XYZ file of C-alpha atoms in Angstrom:
576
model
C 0.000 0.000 0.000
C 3.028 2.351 0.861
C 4.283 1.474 -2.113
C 1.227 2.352 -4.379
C 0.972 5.907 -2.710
C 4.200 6.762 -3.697
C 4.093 5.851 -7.482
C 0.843 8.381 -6.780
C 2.631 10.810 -5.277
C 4.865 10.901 -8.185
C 2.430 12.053 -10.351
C 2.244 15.385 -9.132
C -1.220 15.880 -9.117
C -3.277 19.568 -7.837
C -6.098 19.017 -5.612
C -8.548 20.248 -8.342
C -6.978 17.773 -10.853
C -7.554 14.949 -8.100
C -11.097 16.412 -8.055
C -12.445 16.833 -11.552
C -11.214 13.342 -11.985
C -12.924 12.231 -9.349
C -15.987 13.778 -10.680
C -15.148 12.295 -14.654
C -14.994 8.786 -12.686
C -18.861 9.349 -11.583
C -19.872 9.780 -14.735
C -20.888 6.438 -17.105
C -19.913 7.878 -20.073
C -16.482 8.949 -19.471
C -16.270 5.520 -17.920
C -17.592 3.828 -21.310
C -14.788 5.899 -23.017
C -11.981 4.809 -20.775
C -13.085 1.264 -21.109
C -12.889 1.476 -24.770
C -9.474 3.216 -25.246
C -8.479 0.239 -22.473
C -9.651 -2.103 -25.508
C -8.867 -0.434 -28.400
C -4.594 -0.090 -26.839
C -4.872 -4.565 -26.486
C -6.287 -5.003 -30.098
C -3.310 -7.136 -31.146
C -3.636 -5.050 -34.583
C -3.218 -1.731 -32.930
C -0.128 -3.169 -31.140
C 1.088 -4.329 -34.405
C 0.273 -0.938 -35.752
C 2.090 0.772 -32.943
C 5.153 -1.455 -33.643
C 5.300 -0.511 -37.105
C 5.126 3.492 -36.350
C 7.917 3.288 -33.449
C 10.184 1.228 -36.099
C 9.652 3.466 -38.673
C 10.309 6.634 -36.337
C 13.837 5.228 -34.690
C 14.697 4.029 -38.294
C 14.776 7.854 -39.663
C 16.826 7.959 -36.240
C 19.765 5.523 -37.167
C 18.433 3.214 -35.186
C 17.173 -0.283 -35.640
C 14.533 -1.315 -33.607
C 13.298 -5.274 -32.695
C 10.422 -6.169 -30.213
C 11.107 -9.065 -28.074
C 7.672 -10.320 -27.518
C 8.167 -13.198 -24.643
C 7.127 -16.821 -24.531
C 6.336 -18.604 -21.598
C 9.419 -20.941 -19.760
C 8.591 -20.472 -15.790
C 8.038 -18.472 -12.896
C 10.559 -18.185 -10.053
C 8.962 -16.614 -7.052
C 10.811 -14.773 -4.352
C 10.632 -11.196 -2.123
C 11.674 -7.890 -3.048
C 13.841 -6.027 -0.274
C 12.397 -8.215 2.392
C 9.162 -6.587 2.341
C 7.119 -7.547 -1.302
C 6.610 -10.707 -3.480
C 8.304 -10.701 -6.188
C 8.218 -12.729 -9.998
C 10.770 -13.608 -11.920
C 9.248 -14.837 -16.020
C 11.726 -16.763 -17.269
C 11.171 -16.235 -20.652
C 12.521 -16.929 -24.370
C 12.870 -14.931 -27.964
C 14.942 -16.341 -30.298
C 16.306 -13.175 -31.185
C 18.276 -13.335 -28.151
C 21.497 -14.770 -28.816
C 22.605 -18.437 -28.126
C 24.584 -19.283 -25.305
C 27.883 -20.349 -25.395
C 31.075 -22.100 -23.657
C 34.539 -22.211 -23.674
C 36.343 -24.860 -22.204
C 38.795 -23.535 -19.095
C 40.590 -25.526 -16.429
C 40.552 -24.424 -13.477
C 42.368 -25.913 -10.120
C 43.210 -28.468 -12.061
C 39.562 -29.332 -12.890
C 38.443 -29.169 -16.984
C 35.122 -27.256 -17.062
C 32.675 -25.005 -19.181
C 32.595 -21.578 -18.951
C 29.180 -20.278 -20.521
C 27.985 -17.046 -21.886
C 24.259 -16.648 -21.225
C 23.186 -13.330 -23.685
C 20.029 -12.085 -22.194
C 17.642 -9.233 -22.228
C 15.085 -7.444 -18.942
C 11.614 -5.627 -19.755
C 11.166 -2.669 -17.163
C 8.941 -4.257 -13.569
C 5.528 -4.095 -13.528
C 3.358 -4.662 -10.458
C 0.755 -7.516 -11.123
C -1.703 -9.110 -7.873
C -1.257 -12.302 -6.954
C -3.585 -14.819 -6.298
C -5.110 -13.020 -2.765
C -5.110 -9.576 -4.426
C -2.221 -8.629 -3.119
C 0.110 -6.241 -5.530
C 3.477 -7.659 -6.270
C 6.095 -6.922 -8.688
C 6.663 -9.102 -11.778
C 10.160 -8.985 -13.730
C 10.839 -10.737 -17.090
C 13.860 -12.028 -18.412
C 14.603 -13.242 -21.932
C 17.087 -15.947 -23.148
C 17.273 -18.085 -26.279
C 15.125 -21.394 -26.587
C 18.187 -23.220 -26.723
C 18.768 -21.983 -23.015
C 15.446 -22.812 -21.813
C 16.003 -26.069 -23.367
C 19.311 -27.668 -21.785
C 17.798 -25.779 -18.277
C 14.798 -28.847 -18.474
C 17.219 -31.438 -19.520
C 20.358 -30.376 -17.010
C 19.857 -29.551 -13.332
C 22.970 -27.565 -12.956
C 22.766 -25.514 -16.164
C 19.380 -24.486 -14.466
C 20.552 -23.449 -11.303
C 23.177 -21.677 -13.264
C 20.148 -19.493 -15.490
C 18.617 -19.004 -12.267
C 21.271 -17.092 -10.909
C 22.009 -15.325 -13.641
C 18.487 -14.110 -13.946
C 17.863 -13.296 -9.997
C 21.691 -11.509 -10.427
C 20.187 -9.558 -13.345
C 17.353 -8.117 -12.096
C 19.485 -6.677 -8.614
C 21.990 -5.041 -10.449
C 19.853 -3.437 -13.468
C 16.872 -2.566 -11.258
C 18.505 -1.443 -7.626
C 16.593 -4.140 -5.774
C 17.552 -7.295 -3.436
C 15.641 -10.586 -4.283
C 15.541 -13.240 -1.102
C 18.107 -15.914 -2.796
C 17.635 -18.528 -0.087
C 13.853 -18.901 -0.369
C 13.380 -19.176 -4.526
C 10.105 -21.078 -5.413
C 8.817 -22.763 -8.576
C 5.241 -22.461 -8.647
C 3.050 -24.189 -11.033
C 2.890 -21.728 -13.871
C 4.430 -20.679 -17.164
C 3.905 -16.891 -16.695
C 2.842 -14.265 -14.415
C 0.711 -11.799 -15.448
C -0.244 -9.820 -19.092
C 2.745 -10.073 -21.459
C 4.591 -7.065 -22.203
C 7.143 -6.773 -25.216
C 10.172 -5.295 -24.511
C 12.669 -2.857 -27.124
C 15.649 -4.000 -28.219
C 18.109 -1.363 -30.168
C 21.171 -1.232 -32.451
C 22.734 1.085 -35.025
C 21.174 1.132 -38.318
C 23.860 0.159 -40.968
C 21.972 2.020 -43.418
C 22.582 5.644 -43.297
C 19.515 7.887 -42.432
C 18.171 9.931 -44.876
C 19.097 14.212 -44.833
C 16.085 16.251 -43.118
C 15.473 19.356 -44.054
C 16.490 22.111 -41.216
C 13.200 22.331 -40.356
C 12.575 18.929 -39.944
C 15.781 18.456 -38.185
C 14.489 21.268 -35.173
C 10.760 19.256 -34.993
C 12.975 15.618 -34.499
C 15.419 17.440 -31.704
C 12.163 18.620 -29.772
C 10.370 15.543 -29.825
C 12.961 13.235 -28.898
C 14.559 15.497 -26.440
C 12.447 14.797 -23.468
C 12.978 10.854 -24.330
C 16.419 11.128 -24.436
C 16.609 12.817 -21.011
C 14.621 10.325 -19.595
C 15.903 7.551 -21.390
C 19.590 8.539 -19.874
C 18.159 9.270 -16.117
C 16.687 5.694 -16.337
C 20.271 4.574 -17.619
C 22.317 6.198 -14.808
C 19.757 5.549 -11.764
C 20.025 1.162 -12.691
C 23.806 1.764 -12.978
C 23.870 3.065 -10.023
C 25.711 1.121 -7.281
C 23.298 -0.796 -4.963
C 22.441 0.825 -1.309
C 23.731 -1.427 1.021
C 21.557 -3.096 3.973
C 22.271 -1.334 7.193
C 21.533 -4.928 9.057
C 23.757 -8.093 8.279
C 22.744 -11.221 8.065
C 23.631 -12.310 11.387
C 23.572 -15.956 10.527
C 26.423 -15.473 7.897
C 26.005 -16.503 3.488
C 26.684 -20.023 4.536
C 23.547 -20.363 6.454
C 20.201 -21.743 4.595
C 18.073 -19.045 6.122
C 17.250 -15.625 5.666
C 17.426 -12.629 7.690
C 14.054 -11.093 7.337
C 13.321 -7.464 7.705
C 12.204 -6.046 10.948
C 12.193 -2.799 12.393
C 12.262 -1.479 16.876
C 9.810 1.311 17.693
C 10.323 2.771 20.906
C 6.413 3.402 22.721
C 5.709 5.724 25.132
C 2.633 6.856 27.088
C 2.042 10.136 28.367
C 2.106 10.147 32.163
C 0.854 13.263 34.149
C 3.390 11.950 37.057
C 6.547 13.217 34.907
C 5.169 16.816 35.089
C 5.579 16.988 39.261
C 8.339 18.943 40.370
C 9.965 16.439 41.935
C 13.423 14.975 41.449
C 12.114 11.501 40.371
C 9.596 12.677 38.548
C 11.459 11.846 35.227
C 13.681 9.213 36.236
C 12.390 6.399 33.656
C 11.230 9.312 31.195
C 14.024 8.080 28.519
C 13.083 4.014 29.246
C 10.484 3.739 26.695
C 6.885 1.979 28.239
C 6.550 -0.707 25.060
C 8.904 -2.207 22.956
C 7.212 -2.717 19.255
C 9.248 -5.443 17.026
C 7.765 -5.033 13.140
C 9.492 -8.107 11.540
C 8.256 -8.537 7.412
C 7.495 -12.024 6.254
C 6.528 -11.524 2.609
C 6.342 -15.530 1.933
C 4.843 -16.913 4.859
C 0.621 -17.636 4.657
C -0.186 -17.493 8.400
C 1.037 -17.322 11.835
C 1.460 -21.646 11.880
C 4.090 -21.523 9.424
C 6.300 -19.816 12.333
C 7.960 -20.513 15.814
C 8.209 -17.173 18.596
C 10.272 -17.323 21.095
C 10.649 -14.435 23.105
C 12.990 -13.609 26.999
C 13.724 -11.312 28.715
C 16.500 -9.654 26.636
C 15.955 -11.480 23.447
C 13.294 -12.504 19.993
C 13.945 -15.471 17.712
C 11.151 -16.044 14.917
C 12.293 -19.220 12.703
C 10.311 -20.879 10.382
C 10.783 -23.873 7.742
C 7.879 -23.726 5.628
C 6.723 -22.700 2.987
C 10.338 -19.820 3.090
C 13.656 -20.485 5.612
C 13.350 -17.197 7.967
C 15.587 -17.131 10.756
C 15.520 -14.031 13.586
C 17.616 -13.718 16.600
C 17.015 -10.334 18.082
C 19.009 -8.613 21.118
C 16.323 -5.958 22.340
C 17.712 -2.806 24.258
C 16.001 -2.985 27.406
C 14.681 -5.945 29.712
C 10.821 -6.790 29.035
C 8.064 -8.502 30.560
C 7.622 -11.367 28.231
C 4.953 -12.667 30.056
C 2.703 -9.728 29.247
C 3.460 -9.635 25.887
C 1.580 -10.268 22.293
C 2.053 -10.916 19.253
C 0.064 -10.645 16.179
C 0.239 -11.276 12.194
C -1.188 -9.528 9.511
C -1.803 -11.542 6.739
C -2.581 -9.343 4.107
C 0.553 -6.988 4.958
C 2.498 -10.504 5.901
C 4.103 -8.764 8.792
C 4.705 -9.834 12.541
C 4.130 -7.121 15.427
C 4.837 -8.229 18.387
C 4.257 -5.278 21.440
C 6.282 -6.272 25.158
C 6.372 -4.124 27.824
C 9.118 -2.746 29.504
C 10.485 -3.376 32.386
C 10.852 -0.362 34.931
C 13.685 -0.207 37.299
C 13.489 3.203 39.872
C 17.150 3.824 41.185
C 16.619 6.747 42.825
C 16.017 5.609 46.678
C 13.524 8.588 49.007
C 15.900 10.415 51.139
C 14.708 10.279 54.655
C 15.204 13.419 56.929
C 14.680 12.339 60.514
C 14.798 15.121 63.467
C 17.854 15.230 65.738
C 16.110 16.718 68.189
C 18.369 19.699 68.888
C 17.205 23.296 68.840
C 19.246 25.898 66.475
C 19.404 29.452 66.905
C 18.517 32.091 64.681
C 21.215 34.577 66.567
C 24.028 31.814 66.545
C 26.517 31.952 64.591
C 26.772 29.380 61.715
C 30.327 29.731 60.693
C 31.495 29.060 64.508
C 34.764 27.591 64.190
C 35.239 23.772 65.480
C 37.953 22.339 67.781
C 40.272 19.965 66.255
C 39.079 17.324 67.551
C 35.988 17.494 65.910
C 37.926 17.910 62.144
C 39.722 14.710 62.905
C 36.954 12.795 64.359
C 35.260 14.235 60.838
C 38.480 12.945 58.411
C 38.658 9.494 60.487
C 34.743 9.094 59.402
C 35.065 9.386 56.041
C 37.965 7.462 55.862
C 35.717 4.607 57.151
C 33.627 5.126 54.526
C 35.224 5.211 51.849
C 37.669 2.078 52.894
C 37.300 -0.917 50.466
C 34.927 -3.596 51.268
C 36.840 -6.769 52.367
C 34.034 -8.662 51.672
C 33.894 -7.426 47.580
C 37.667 -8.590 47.725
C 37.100 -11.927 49.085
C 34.258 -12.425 46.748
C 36.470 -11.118 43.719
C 39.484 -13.991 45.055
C 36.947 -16.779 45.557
C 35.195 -16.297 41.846
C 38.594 -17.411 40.611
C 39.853 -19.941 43.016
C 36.369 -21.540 42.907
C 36.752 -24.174 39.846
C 33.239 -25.700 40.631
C 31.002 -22.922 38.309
C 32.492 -22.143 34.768
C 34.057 -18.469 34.502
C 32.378 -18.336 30.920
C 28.570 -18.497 32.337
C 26.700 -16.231 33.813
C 24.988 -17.926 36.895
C 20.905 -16.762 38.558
C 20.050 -18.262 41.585
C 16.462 -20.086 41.504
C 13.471 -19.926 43.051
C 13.188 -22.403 45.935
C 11.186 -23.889 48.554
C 12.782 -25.499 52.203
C 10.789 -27.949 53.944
C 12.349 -30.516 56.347
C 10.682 -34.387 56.402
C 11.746 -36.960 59.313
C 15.381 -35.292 59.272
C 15.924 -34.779 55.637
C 15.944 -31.198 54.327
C 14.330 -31.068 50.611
C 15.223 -27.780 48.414
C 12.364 -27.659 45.480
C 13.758 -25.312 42.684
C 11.097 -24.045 40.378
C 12.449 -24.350 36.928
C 11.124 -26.079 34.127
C 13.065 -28.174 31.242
C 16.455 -28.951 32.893
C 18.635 -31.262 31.302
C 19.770 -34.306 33.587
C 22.853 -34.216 31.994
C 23.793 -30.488 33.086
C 22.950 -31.452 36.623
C 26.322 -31.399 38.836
C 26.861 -31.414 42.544
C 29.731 -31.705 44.706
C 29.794 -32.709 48.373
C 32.092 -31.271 51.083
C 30.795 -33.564 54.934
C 32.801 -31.946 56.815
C 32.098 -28.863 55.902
C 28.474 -29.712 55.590
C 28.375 -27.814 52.160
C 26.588 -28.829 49.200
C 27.291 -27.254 45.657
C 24.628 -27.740 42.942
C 24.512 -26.246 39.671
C 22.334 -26.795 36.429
C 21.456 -25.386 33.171
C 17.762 -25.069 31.759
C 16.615 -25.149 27.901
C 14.135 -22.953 26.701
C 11.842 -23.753 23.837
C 14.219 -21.695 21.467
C 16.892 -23.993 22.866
C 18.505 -21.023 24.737
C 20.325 -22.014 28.114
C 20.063 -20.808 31.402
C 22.548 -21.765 34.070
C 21.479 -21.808 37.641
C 23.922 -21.856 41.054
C 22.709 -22.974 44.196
C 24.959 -23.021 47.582
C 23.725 -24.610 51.075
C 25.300 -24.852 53.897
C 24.099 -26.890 57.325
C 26.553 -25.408 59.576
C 24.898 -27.233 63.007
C 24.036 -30.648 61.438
C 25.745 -33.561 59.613
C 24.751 -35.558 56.208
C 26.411 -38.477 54.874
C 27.652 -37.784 51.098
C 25.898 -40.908 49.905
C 22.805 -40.453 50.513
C 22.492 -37.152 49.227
C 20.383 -36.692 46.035
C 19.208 -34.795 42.927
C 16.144 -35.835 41.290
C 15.245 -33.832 37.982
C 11.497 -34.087 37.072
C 9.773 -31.443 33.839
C 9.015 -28.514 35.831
C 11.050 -28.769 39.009
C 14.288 -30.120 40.743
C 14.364 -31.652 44.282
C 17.620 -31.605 46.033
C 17.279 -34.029 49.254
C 19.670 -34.176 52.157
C 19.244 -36.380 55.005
C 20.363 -35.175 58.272
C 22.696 -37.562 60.872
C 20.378 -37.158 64.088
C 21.561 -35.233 67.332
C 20.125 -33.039 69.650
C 20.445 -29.815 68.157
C 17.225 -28.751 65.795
C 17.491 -27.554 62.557
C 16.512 -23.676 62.144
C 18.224 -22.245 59.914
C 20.905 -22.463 57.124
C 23.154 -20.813 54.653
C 22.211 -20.305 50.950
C 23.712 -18.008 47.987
C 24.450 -18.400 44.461
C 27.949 -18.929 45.567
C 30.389 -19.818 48.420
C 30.854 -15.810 49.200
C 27.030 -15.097 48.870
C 25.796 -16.896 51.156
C 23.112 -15.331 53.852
C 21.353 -17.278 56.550
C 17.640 -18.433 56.033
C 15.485 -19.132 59.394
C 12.696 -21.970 58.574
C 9.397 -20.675 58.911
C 7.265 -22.314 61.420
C 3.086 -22.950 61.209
C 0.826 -20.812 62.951
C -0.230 -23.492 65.393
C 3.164 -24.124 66.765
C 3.531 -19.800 67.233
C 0.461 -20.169 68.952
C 2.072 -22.119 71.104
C 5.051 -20.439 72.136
C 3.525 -17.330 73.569
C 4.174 -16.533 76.720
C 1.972 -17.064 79.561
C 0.926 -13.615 81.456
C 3.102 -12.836 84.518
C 1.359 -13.245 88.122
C 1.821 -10.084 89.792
C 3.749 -10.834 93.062
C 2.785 -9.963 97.109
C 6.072 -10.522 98.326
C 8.430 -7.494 99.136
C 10.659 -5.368 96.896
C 13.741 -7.199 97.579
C 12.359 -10.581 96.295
C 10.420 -9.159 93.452
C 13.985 -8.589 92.132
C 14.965 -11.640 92.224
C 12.177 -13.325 90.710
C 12.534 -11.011 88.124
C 16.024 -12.259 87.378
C 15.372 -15.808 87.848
C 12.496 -14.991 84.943
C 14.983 -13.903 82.909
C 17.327 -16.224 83.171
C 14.641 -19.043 82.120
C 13.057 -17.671 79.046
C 16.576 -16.885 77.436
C 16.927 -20.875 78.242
C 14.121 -21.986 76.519
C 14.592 -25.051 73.241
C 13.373 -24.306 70.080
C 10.511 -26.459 69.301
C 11.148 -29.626 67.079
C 10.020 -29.539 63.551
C 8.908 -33.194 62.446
């Protein structure tokens, strides 16, 4: 449709041209006369009449003049710049030349090297069989050509690329190579004859000077255009500002697709506050446009989108493969996609995530009084200015605990320095003395699934690696540590199931209860984790109300103390 507006646009039209034609168009008459000039311009004997004049006209030019009329071969269909069908006629005239070879050796390996003379009529956009407009190019060889291409398989992938490599470099366009189709017919669309021209060997006749003037003003505006047509299809070919990012070798194609940026107006940016346009630059929606000129609906296709990335692949009835880094983090869960058949383009809208780093200052009261009369530039005692250097020094004093962290990474040869690790979701329960970690993640492969055992230590190291549908990995870390209790290494174990993994470790019995552990995604990450107890068993620890006491001062005091004494005493309850 884009497309179709600008060959309008090109016309140049005034609005009250667009209108009086719009007016003519009403009207059955003019309508009648249109449809006959429509018929009288196909009358094969006006074309052959029409012939005859142009001929006659070049001839007084110097010029010999020959139309190529085409006959049917095949059709080669394909996409134009990633975004139209396309046609391809191959076609044949024996006034073409014949193709020839010429033995050559090359590597050391005797071959043919042919000569394929052909000749391209100017594109013309055609519909195909859903209406849709499409562009339709033919090319002309000899019948001899067409002839060894049915009986030889390789001398017709050879005219094949001769004819695709035609049409890019005469008409400025790129034609989808990796996904050529033969449909079932011998042409597309109404035949059109195309010109072909050489010098007359007969000299032209004298014209008067009169004559001479009317010729130069007749042909000049043909001439100009004929040479702007000339320079604009020798013109060297625009290149693609994407690559194909799976490389010439590959058997698929890079489609076109396009990133829009979406934002919504909010009236919280317009507060005059300091966060009031932290995320204005973050755009709200990330729109993905990606142009699939060959595909019929949204089956013929596999989506597949994360959290930083989009892959689109597809087999049939075209090879399109899409791997897409996106520029900010997005909520693929909340996402959609949709496909426009008639356009034969993918949208797919996913919001953004939003991430607010600026943290609210908080201004608590100190409590102290100023004065409006006091001073404010009273000088300090020097005590204060080095109690006031020693501070910041404090702060600003490397954290040990970063350099540990940083030494560890390296030492530790359990997790590979070449992935990047998340820790998973989990669930702790504990079962007759065996501690079970549930970690929710689906489609782990058993065989990724490591752990290593340290009893003495009680530290267990797990790590795994997950496969999305769009066989993208995801490598997971997960460090526990029983400080107060005991496990035997054997009888630890890892059971991998489709949308979980259970980590089980059985506990060596003794008197101290297990509360509470150590987890991180690696040894110097680790935080301690109380277990969570029911509300029935919290019910039960509450305190029972204290008796107020008769007794004298002296021994209230004491009680007091003895009291405690005997709730800091008191067991944890067991956990069965």
């Amino acid at each position: 449709m884009a497309h179709s507006f600008d060959r309008l646009k090109e016309l140049n039209l005034s609005r009250d041209e667009v209108n009086r034609i719009g007016e003519a168009l009403k009207k059955e008459e003019f309508r009648k006369l249109l449809a006959d000039y429509v018929e009288e311009i196909q009358d094969p004997k006006n074309r052959q009449l029409y012939e005859d004049e142009v001929c006659q006209i070049e001839k007084e030019r110097g010029q010999d003049v020959t139309f190529l009329h085409p006959s049917p071969g095949y059709v080669i269909k394909t996409s134009v710049n990633g975004s139209q069908k396309g046609f391809i006629n191959i076609c044949s005239n024996s006034n073409i030349n014949k193709p020839s070879s010429t033995p050559t050796t090359k590597e050391g390996t005797r071959g043919l090297q042919w000569s394929l003379p052909h000749s391209l009529s100017p594109p013309h956009e055609d519909l195909d069989n859903k209406g849709v407009r499409c562009q339709v190019f033919d090319v002309l060889f000899h019948p001899d050509a067409l002839h060894l291409a049915y009986k030889n398989a390789g001398f017709r992938s050879l005219l094949n690329n001769t004819a695709v490599e035609a049409v890019e470099s005469n008409f400025n366009v790129e034609l989808d190579k990796k996904n050529l189709k033969f449909p079932k017919l011998n042409y597309k669309g109404m035949k059109r004859a195309c010109i072909m021209r050489t010098t007359s060997k007969v000299q032209p006749l004298e014209k008067t000077p009169e004559e001479q003037e009317m010729y130069n003003k007749l042909f000049a505006d043909i001439d100009a255009q004929r040479s702007a047509n000339s320079f604009k299809s020798s013109s060297p070919k625009k290149t693609r500002s994407r690559k194909n990012s799976n490389g010439d070798s590959s058997s698929y194609t890079t489609p076109k697709y396009v990133i829009k940026h979406r934002s919504h107006i909010d009236i919280q940016e317009f507060r005059e506050s300091k966060d009031a346009k932290i995320n204005a630059a973050i755009p709200k929606e990330l729109i993905v446009e990606v142009d699939l000129p060959l595909l019929k609906s949204s089956s013929d296709m596999n989506l597949d989108v994360t959290e930083k990335t989009v892959q689109v692949t597809s087999e049939n009835p075209a090879k399109y493969k899409l791997n897409l880094t996106l520029p900010y983090q997005v909520n693929e869960l909340n996402g959609n996609a949709k496909f426009d058949k008639d356009m034969k383009k993918l949208t797919i809208t996913l919001p953004v995530k939003q991430k607010l780093t600026l943290q609210s200052l908080k201004f608590d009261d100190s409590g102290v009084e100023s004065s409006v009369d006091s001073d404010t530039h009273s000088p300090t005692s020097p005590e204060s200015d080095d109690d006031y250097i020693q501070e910041h020094e404090n702060v600003i004093k490397p954290s040990e605990t970063l350099v540990n962290t940083l030494r560890t990474n390296k030492s530790d040869d359990f997790l590979d320095a070449s992935d990047l690790y998340i820790l998973p979701e989990y669930k702790c329960n504990v079962f007759d003395n065996t501690v079970v970690f549930t970690f929710n993640v689906k489609n782990v492969d058993e065989k990724t699934v490591q752990k290593r055992l340290y009893s003495s230590e009680s530290f267990v190291k797990l790590k795994f690696t997950s496969i999305s549908p769009s066989f993208y990995p995801s490598c997971y870390s997960f460090y526990v540590k029983l400080p107060s209790h005991k496990f035997i290494e054997d009888s630890v174990t890892v059971e991998t199931w489709d949308n979980d993994v259970i980590l089980q470790i059985p506990l060596i019995a003794n008197e101290t209860q297990f509360c509470s552990y150590y987890c991180g995604l690696n040894q110097d990450s680790l935080s301690e984790k109380f277990m969570e107890k029911p509300v029935i068993i919290k019910s039960l620890e509450k305190p029972e109300p204290v008796k107020e006491s008769k007794e004298p001062s002296k021994q209230l005091d004491n009680k007091h103390d003895q009291g405690t004494q005997e709730a800091l005493s008191m067991s944890p309850v067991v956990m069965n």
